[in-house]
């Protein structure tokens, strides 16, 4: 139940406005308006948190909430309805397993939802369509909602990728690997409307079905990044906030498949992730690290951990660009 405004004072106000019944003159004109406002506020004050969420979700579907607040709503639904129960399970799960790090298919998520599926496999089940929707829409609008700068604001994409790329309309300029609904490629096309070359969005089939396909912006392609990469010799393979979802062994599979299609001296992998400092990690990054661990054995990584992970599959970091101390970086990765 919401604490404000005061329920008692609202009830007294409504009683005063309706003391002679609902058919007298007090329910017309300005008094009628006051009564409407007081009754609406009383309804809000009496709502439980879950009832408030349901109301906002309904308004969001009607389009009565702007995109920024829609994104926050989807994020709240994801946290409360899907992630929250996992965190309630987490302390007991860790104690029972002698604090072993969870893995992709053996962790508090599986204990919570009584499944042997990985987190991503679980949300792809038909009964969890709303979770997948909330995840995709939250990821699509998160930058706008949080005010976080775009990676294109601090990574010199024109100098590092456009310059030196093949100018043929059939050449692939960039593949967005696990790119969700295509928001990253839409942003790229808007910032560089003169781009030549193809932009390809890759994600699992159910996510690609939800993506808004705008002709001339990108080409949608259903693809599982744990299987061989079908696009050869693109100028760039962009991987944003994907690898922190996965443990090292799965990351090595994803990166190995990507490394296999790189053209030496031309192709690059752009990894857009957090790089954790060796000490003095802030609260935000620490929280995300625990979330990734709980949901699938993933983690945020230090620079040395990133370098070791990449070296294991024949890759190396050529340069790093960082937005601020820890929030976000772009690692430009090439064949070793």
Coordinates of C-alpha atoms in Angstrom, one line a residue:
X1 CA 0.0 0.0 0.0
X2 CA 1.4 3.5 -0.9
X3 CA 2.1 5.7 2.1
X4 CA 1.1 9.0 0.6
X5 CA -1.2 10.8 0.2
X6 CA -2.8 10.3 3.7
X7 CA -5.7 7.9 3.4
X8 CA -7.6 9.2 6.3
X9 CA -7.6 12.8 5.1
X10 CA -8.6 11.8 1.6
X11 CA -11.5 9.8 3.0
X12 CA -12.6 12.8 5.1
X13 CA -12.4 15.0 2.1
X14 CA -14.6 12.6 0.0
X15 CA -17.0 12.4 2.9
X16 CA -17.4 16.2 3.1
X17 CA -17.9 16.5 -0.7
X18 CA -20.6 13.8 -0.7
X19 CA -22.3 14.5 2.7
X20 CA -25.6 15.3 1.0
X21 CA -25.4 12.3 -1.4
X22 CA -24.1 12.1 -5.0
X23 CA -27.0 13.8 -6.7
X24 CA -26.8 17.3 -5.2
X25 CA -25.1 20.3 -6.5
X26 CA -21.8 19.4 -4.7
X27 CA -21.1 16.9 -7.4
X28 CA -21.2 19.4 -10.2
X29 CA -18.7 22.0 -11.5
X30 CA -15.5 22.5 -9.4
X31 CA -16.7 20.4 -6.5
X32 CA -17.2 17.5 -8.9
X33 CA -13.6 17.9 -10.2
X34 CA -12.3 17.9 -6.6
X35 CA -14.3 14.8 -5.9
X36 CA -12.8 13.0 -8.9
X37 CA -9.3 13.9 -8.0
X38 CA -9.7 12.9 -4.3
X39 CA -11.3 9.5 -5.3
X40 CA -8.5 8.8 -7.8
X41 CA -5.8 9.7 -5.2
X42 CA -7.5 7.4 -2.7
X43 CA -7.5 4.6 -5.2
X44 CA -3.8 5.0 -5.8
X45 CA -3.1 5.2 -2.1
X46 CA -4.9 2.0 -1.4
X47 CA -3.0 0.1 -4.2
X48 CA -0.5 -2.6 -3.3
X49 CA 2.8 -2.5 -5.2
X50 CA 1.7 -5.3 -7.5
X51 CA -1.6 -3.6 -8.3
X52 CA 0.4 -0.4 -9.2
X53 CA 2.6 -2.5 -11.5
X54 CA -0.4 -4.0 -13.2
X55 CA -2.0 -0.6 -13.8
X56 CA 1.2 0.9 -15.2
X57 CA 1.6 -2.2 -17.5
X58 CA -1.9 -1.7 -18.8
X59 CA -1.2 2.0 -19.5
X60 CA 2.0 1.1 -21.2
X61 CA 0.3 -1.2 -23.6
X62 CA -2.2 1.6 -24.4
X63 CA 0.7 3.9 -25.1
X64 CA -0.1 6.4 -22.3
X65 CA 3.3 6.3 -20.8
X66 CA 6.3 7.8 -22.7
X67 CA 9.1 5.5 -23.8
X68 CA 11.4 6.4 -21.0
X69 CA 9.0 5.2 -18.3
X70 CA 7.9 2.2 -20.4
X71 CA 11.5 1.1 -20.3
X72 CA 11.7 1.5 -16.5
X73 CA 8.4 -0.4 -16.2
X74 CA 9.7 -3.3 -18.2
X75 CA 12.8 -3.3 -16.1
X76 CA 10.8 -3.3 -12.9
X77 CA 8.6 -6.2 -14.1
X78 CA 11.8 -8.1 -15.1
X79 CA 13.4 -7.6 -11.7
X80 CA 10.3 -8.2 -9.5
X81 CA 8.7 -11.0 -11.5
X82 CA 11.7 -13.0 -12.8
X83 CA 15.0 -11.9 -11.1
X84 CA 13.5 -11.2 -7.6
X85 CA 12.5 -14.8 -6.8
X86 CA 16.0 -16.0 -7.9
X87 CA 17.6 -13.6 -5.4
X88 CA 15.3 -14.9 -2.6
X89 CA 16.7 -18.4 -3.3
X90 CA 20.3 -17.3 -3.7
X91 CA 21.5 -17.2 0.0
X92 CA 20.1 -20.7 0.8
X93 CA 21.4 -22.1 -2.5
X94 CA 24.9 -20.9 -1.9
X95 CA 24.9 -22.2 1.7
X96 CA 23.7 -25.7 0.5
X97 CA 26.4 -25.8 -2.2
X98 CA 29.3 -24.7 0.0
X99 CA 29.3 -21.4 -1.9
X100 CA 30.4 -22.8 -5.2
X101 CA 29.9 -20.5 -8.1
X102 CA 26.7 -21.3 -10.1
X103 CA 27.0 -22.5 -13.6
X104 CA 24.9 -22.0 -16.7
X105 CA 22.5 -24.9 -15.9
X106 CA 23.1 -25.4 -12.2
X107 CA 22.3 -22.4 -10.0
X108 CA 19.7 -20.6 -8.0
X109 CA 17.7 -19.9 -11.2
X110 CA 17.2 -23.6 -11.8
X111 CA 16.5 -24.2 -8.1
X112 CA 13.9 -21.4 -8.1
X113 CA 12.0 -22.4 -11.2
X114 CA 12.6 -26.2 -10.9
X115 CA 14.1 -26.5 -14.4
X116 CA 17.2 -28.1 -15.9
X117 CA 17.3 -25.4 -18.7
X118 CA 19.7 -22.5 -18.8
X119 CA 18.2 -19.1 -18.1
X120 CA 18.0 -18.2 -21.8
X121 CA 16.5 -21.5 -22.6
X122 CA 14.0 -21.1 -19.9
X123 CA 12.7 -17.6 -21.0
X124 CA 12.3 -19.0 -24.5
X125 CA 9.6 -21.4 -23.4
X126 CA 6.1 -20.3 -24.5
X127 CA 4.8 -19.8 -21.0
X128 CA 7.6 -17.2 -20.4
X129 CA 6.9 -15.0 -23.4
X130 CA 6.2 -12.0 -21.2
X131 CA 9.7 -12.4 -19.6
X132 CA 11.3 -12.4 -23.0
X133 CA 9.3 -9.4 -24.0
X134 CA 10.3 -7.4 -20.9
X135 CA 13.9 -8.3 -21.3
X136 CA 14.1 -7.3 -25.0
X137 CA 12.1 -4.0 -24.5
X138 CA 14.2 -3.1 -21.4
X139 CA 17.4 -3.7 -23.3
X140 CA 16.1 -1.7 -26.2
X141 CA 15.3 1.4 -24.2
X142 CA 17.8 1.2 -21.3
X143 CA 20.1 3.9 -22.6
X144 CA 17.4 6.4 -23.1
X145 CA 15.8 5.6 -19.7
X146 CA 19.1 5.9 -17.8
X147 CA 20.7 8.7 -19.7
X148 CA 23.8 6.6 -20.4
X149 CA 25.9 7.8 -23.3
X150 CA 26.0 5.8 -26.5
X151 CA 29.1 3.7 -27.2
X152 CA 29.2 5.7 -30.5
X153 CA 29.9 8.9 -28.4
X154 CA 33.2 7.7 -27.2
X155 CA 34.3 5.0 -29.7
X156 CA 35.6 6.5 -33.0
X157 CA 33.5 4.3 -35.3
X158 CA 34.2 6.3 -38.5
X159 CA 37.9 6.3 -38.0
X160 CA 38.2 2.7 -36.8
X161 CA 35.6 0.9 -38.8
X162 CA 34.1 2.9 -41.7
X163 CA 37.6 4.1 -42.8
X164 CA 39.2 1.2 -44.6
X165 CA 36.1 -0.8 -45.1
X166 CA 35.0 -2.2 -48.4
X167 CA 32.6 0.1 -50.2
X168 CA 30.6 -2.5 -52.0
X169 CA 26.9 -2.6 -51.2
X170 CA 27.2 -6.4 -50.7
X171 CA 30.0 -6.2 -48.2
X172 CA 29.0 -6.6 -44.6
X173 CA 30.0 -3.6 -42.5
X174 CA 28.8 -4.9 -39.2
X175 CA 27.1 -7.9 -37.6
X176 CA 25.4 -7.2 -34.3
X177 CA 25.8 -10.5 -32.5
X178 CA 23.0 -11.1 -30.0
X179 CA 21.7 -7.7 -30.9
X180 CA 18.1 -8.0 -29.5
X181 CA 15.5 -5.9 -31.3
X182 CA 18.0 -4.1 -33.4
X183 CA 18.1 -0.8 -31.4
X184 CA 21.9 -0.7 -31.7
X185 CA 21.9 -0.9 -35.5
X186 CA 19.1 1.7 -35.7
X187 CA 21.2 4.0 -33.6
X188 CA 24.3 3.4 -35.8
X189 CA 22.3 4.1 -39.0
X190 CA 20.9 7.3 -37.5
X191 CA 24.3 8.6 -36.5
X192 CA 26.0 7.6 -39.8
X193 CA 23.2 7.9 -42.5
X194 CA 25.8 7.7 -45.3
X195 CA 27.0 4.2 -44.3
X196 CA 27.7 1.8 -47.2
X197 CA 27.7 -1.9 -46.6
X198 CA 25.2 -4.2 -44.9
X199 CA 24.3 -4.2 -41.3
X200 CA 23.1 -7.6 -40.0
X201 CA 21.1 -8.2 -36.8
X202 CA 21.5 -11.6 -35.2
X203 CA 19.6 -13.1 -32.4
X204 CA 17.5 -16.2 -31.5
X205 CA 14.4 -16.7 -33.7
X206 CA 11.8 -15.6 -31.1
X207 CA 13.7 -12.3 -30.5
X208 CA 14.1 -11.7 -34.3
X209 CA 10.3 -12.2 -34.6
X210 CA 9.8 -9.3 -32.2
X211 CA 12.3 -7.0 -33.9
X212 CA 10.9 -4.1 -35.9
X213 CA 12.3 -4.6 -39.4
X214 CA 12.8 -1.2 -41.0
X215 CA 13.8 -1.6 -44.7
X216 CA 17.2 -0.1 -45.4
X217 CA 18.3 -0.1 -41.7
X218 CA 19.4 -3.7 -41.1
X219 CA 18.9 -7.3 -42.2
X220 CA 17.4 -9.6 -39.5
X221 CA 19.0 -13.1 -39.2
X222 CA 18.0 -15.8 -36.8
X223 CA 21.2 -17.2 -35.3
X224 CA 22.4 -18.9 -32.1
X225 CA 25.8 -17.5 -31.3
X226 CA 26.8 -20.8 -29.6
X227 CA 26.8 -22.3 -33.2
X228 CA 29.2 -21.4 -36.0
X229 CA 29.0 -17.9 -37.3
X230 CA 27.6 -17.8 -40.9
X231 CA 28.8 -14.4 -41.9
X232 CA 32.3 -14.4 -43.2
X233 CA 34.8 -11.5 -43.3
X234 CA 32.6 -8.7 -42.0
X235 CA 34.4 -5.5 -41.1
X236 CA 33.1 -5.6 -37.5
X237 CA 31.3 -8.1 -35.2
X238 CA 29.7 -6.1 -32.4
X239 CA 29.0 -7.9 -29.2
X240 CA 27.4 -5.7 -26.5
X241 CA 26.7 -6.9 -23.0
X242 CA 26.4 -10.5 -24.1
X243 CA 29.5 -12.2 -22.7
X244 CA 28.9 -11.1 -19.1
X245 CA 25.8 -13.3 -19.2
X246 CA 27.9 -16.4 -19.7
X247 CA 30.6 -18.4 -17.9
X248 CA 34.1 -18.6 -19.4
X249 CA 33.6 -21.9 -21.2
X250 CA 30.5 -20.6 -23.1
X251 CA 32.3 -17.3 -23.9
X252 CA 35.1 -19.3 -25.4
X253 CA 32.6 -21.0 -27.7
X254 CA 31.1 -17.7 -28.8
X255 CA 34.4 -16.1 -29.4
X256 CA 35.9 -19.1 -31.1
X257 CA 33.0 -19.1 -33.7
X258 CA 33.6 -15.4 -34.3
X259 CA 37.3 -15.7 -34.5
X260 CA 36.9 -18.4 -37.2
X261 CA 35.3 -16.0 -39.7
X262 CA 37.6 -13.0 -39.2
X263 CA 39.7 -11.8 -42.1
X264 CA 43.2 -11.1 -40.8
X265 CA 44.1 -7.4 -41.1
X266 CA 40.6 -6.4 -41.9
X267 CA 37.9 -7.8 -39.5
X268 CA 37.5 -6.7 -35.9
X269 CA 35.4 -7.8 -32.9
X270 CA 34.0 -4.9 -30.9
X271 CA 33.2 -6.0 -27.4
X272 CA 31.1 -3.4 -25.5
X273 CA 31.2 -4.4 -21.9
X274 CA 32.3 -3.3 -18.4
X275 CA 35.9 -3.7 -17.5
X276 CA 36.1 -4.1 -13.7
X277 CA 39.0 -2.3 -11.9
X278 CA 41.3 -4.5 -9.8
X279 CA 40.1 -2.5 -6.7
X280 CA 37.6 0.1 -5.7
X281 CA 34.7 -1.4 -7.7
X282 CA 31.5 0.6 -7.4
X283 CA 28.1 -0.6 -6.1
X284 CA 26.5 -0.7 -9.6
X285 CA 29.1 -3.0 -11.1
X286 CA 29.3 -5.2 -8.0
X287 CA 25.5 -5.6 -8.2
X288 CA 25.5 -6.5 -11.9
X289 CA 28.2 -9.0 -11.2
X290 CA 26.1 -10.8 -8.6
X291 CA 23.1 -10.7 -10.9
X292 CA 25.0 -12.3 -13.7
X293 CA 26.3 -15.0 -11.4
X294 CA 22.9 -15.8 -10.1
X295 CA 21.2 -16.0 -13.4
X296 CA 23.6 -18.1 -15.3
X297 CA 27.1 -18.3 -13.9
X298 CA 28.2 -15.1 -15.8
X299 CA 30.3 -12.3 -14.4
X300 CA 31.8 -8.9 -15.0
X301 CA 35.5 -9.2 -15.8
X302 CA 38.7 -7.3 -15.1
X303 CA 41.0 -6.3 -18.0
X304 CA 43.4 -9.2 -17.2
X305 CA 40.4 -11.6 -17.2
X306 CA 39.3 -10.3 -20.6
X307 CA 42.8 -10.7 -22.0
X308 CA 43.1 -14.3 -20.8
X309 CA 39.7 -15.2 -22.1
X310 CA 40.5 -13.8 -25.6
X311 CA 44.0 -15.3 -25.7
X312 CA 42.5 -18.7 -25.1
X313 CA 40.8 -18.6 -28.5
X314 CA 43.6 -16.9 -30.5
X315 CA 42.5 -13.2 -30.1
X316 CA 44.0 -10.1 -28.6
X317 CA 42.9 -6.7 -27.6
X318 CA 44.3 -4.0 -29.9
X319 CA 42.8 -1.0 -28.2
X320 CA 40.4 0.0 -25.4
X321 CA 38.1 3.0 -25.2
X322 CA 36.3 3.7 -21.9
X323 CA 33.3 5.9 -21.2
X324 CA 34.3 6.5 -17.5
X325 CA 36.1 4.6 -14.8
X326 CA 34.0 1.4 -14.9
X327 CA 30.6 1.8 -16.5
X328 CA 31.3 0.9 -20.1
X329 CA 34.2 0.2 -22.5
X330 CA 34.7 -0.9 -26.1
X331 CA 37.5 -3.4 -26.6
X332 CA 38.7 -3.6 -30.2
X333 CA 39.8 -7.2 -30.7
X334 CA 41.7 -8.8 -33.6
X335 CA 43.3 -12.1 -34.4
X336 CA 46.5 -12.7 -32.4

